[in-house]
C-alpha positions as a LaTeX table, in Angstrom:
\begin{tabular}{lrrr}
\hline
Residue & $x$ (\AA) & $y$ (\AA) & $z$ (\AA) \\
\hline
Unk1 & $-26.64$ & 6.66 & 9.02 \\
Unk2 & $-25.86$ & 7.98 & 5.44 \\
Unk3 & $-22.04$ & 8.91 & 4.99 \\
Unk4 & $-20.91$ & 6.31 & 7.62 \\
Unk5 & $-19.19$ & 2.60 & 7.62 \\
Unk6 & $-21.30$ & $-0.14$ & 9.11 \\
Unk7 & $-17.91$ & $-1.42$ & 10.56 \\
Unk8 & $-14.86$ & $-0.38$ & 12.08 \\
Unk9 & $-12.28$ & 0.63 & 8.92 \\
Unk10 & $-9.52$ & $-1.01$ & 11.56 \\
Unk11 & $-10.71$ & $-4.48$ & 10.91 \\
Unk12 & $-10.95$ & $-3.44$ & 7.43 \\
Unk13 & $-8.41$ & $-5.53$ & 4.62 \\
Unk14 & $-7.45$ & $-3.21$ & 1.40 \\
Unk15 & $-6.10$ & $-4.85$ & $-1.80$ \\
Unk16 & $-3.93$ & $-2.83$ & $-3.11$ \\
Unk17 & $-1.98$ & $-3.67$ & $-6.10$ \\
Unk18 & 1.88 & $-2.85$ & $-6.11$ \\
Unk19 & 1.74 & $-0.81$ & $-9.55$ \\
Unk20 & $-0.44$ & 1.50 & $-7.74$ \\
Unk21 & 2.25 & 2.29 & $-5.10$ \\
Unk22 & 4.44 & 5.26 & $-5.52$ \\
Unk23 & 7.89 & 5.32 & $-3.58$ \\
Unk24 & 9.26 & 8.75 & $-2.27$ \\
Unk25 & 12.06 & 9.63 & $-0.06$ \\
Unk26 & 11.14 & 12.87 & 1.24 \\
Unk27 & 7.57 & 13.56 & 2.47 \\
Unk28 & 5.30 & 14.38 & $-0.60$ \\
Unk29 & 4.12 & 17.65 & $-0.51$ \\
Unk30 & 1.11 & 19.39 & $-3.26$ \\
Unk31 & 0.13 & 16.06 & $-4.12$ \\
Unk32 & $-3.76$ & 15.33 & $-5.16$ \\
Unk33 & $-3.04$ & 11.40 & $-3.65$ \\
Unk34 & $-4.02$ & 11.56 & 0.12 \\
Unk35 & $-2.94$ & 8.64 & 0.97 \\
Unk36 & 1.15 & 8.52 & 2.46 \\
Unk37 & 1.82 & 6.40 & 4.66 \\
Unk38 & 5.70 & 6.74 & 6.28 \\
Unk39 & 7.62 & 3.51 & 6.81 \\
Unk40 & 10.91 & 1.48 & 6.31 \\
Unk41 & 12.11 & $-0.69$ & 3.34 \\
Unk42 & 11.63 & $-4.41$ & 4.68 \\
Unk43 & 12.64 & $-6.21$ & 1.43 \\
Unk44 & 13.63 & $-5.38$ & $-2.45$ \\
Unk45 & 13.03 & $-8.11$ & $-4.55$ \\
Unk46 & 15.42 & $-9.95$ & $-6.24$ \\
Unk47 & 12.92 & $-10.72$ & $-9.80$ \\
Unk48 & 14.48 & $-10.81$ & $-13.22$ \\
Unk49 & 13.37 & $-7.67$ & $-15.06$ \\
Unk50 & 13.40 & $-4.19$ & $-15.21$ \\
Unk51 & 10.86 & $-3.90$ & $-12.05$ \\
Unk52 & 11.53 & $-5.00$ & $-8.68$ \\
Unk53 & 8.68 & $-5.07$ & $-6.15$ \\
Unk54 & 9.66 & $-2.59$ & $-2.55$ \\
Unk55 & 8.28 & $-4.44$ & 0.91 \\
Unk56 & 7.47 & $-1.39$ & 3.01 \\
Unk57 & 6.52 & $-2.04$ & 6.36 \\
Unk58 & 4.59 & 0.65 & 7.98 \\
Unk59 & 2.92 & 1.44 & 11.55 \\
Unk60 & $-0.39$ & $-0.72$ & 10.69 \\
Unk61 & 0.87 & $-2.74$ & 8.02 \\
Unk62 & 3.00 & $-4.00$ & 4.73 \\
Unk63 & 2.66 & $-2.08$ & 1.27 \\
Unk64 & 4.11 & $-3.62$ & $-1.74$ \\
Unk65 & 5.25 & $-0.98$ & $-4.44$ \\
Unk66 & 6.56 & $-2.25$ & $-7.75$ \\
Unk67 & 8.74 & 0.20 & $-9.34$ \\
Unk68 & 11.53 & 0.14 & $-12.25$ \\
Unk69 & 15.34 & $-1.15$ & $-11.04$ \\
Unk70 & 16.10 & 2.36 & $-12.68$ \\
Unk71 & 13.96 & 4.03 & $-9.96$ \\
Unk72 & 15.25 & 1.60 & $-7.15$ \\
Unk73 & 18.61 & 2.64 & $-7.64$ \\
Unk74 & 18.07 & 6.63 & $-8.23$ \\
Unk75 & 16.47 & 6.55 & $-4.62$ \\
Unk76 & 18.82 & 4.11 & $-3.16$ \\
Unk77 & 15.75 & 1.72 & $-2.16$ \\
Unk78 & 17.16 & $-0.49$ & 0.27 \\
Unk79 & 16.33 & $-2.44$ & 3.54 \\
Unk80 & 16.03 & $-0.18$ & 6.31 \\
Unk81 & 15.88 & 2.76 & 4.23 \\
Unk82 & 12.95 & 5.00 & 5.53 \\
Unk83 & 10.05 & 5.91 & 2.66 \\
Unk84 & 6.79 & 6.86 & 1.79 \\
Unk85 & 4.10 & 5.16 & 0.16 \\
Unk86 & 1.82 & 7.26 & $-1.85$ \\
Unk87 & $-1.20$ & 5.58 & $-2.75$ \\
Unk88 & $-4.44$ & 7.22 & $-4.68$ \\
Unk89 & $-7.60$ & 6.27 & $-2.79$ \\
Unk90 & $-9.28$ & 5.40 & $-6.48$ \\
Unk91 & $-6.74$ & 2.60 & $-6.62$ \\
Unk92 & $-7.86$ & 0.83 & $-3.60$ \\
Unk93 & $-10.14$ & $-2.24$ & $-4.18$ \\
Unk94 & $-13.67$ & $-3.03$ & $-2.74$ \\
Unk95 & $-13.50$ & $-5.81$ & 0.29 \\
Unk96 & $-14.07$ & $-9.16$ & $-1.27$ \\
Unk97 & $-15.97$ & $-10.20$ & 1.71 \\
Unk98 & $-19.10$ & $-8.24$ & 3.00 \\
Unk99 & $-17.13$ & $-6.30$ & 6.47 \\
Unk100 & $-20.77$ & $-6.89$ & 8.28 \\
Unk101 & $-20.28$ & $-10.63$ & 8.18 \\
Unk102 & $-16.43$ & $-10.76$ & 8.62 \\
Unk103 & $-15.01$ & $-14.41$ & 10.01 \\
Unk104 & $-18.57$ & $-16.07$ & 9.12 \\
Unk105 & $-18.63$ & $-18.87$ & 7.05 \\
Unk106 & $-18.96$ & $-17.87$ & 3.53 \\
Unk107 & $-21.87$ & $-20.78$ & 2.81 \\
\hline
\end{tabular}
């Protein structure tokens, strides 16, 4: 039927990279991204740099955000601090595997 999935989005796997994941610590409001999802700081990375990448776990899943150490410490980003994600929906990446034939074999 036109407009619908051929499978059930919960089975579905998202790649999403981490410098397309925003960090806020108050719920986003006005925003064109639809995509917030609420959760708690699980890790901070401890990478060289001027990035670090944020673990966030959330009801479903893990999101990885990689911001700047500057932002990190402006928001106090640190385990078991509660977040939100904010991720555009244009920045999430086709399945690499076709979701009709999910667990097959691939040959």
């Amino acid at each position: 039927m036109p407009g619908q999935m051929p499978f059930s989005p919960a089975k579905l796997r998202a790649h999403i990279r981490a410098t397309d994941v925003m960090l806020a610590t108050s719920k986003p409001a006005g925003l064109s991204a639809l995509n917030v999802f609420a959760g708690t700081v699980e890790a901070v990375s401890d990478m060289p740099g001027a990035s670090v990448d944020v673990v966030v776990r959330t009801l479903d899943a893990a999101v990885t955000a990689r911001i700047t150490r500057y932002s990190a410490g402006r928001l106090g980003i640190v385990p078991g601090k509660r977040v939100y994600a904010i991720v555009k929906a244009m920045s999430v990446q086709k399945p690499s595997v076709n979701p009709l034939h999910v667990g097959e074999s691939d040959h």
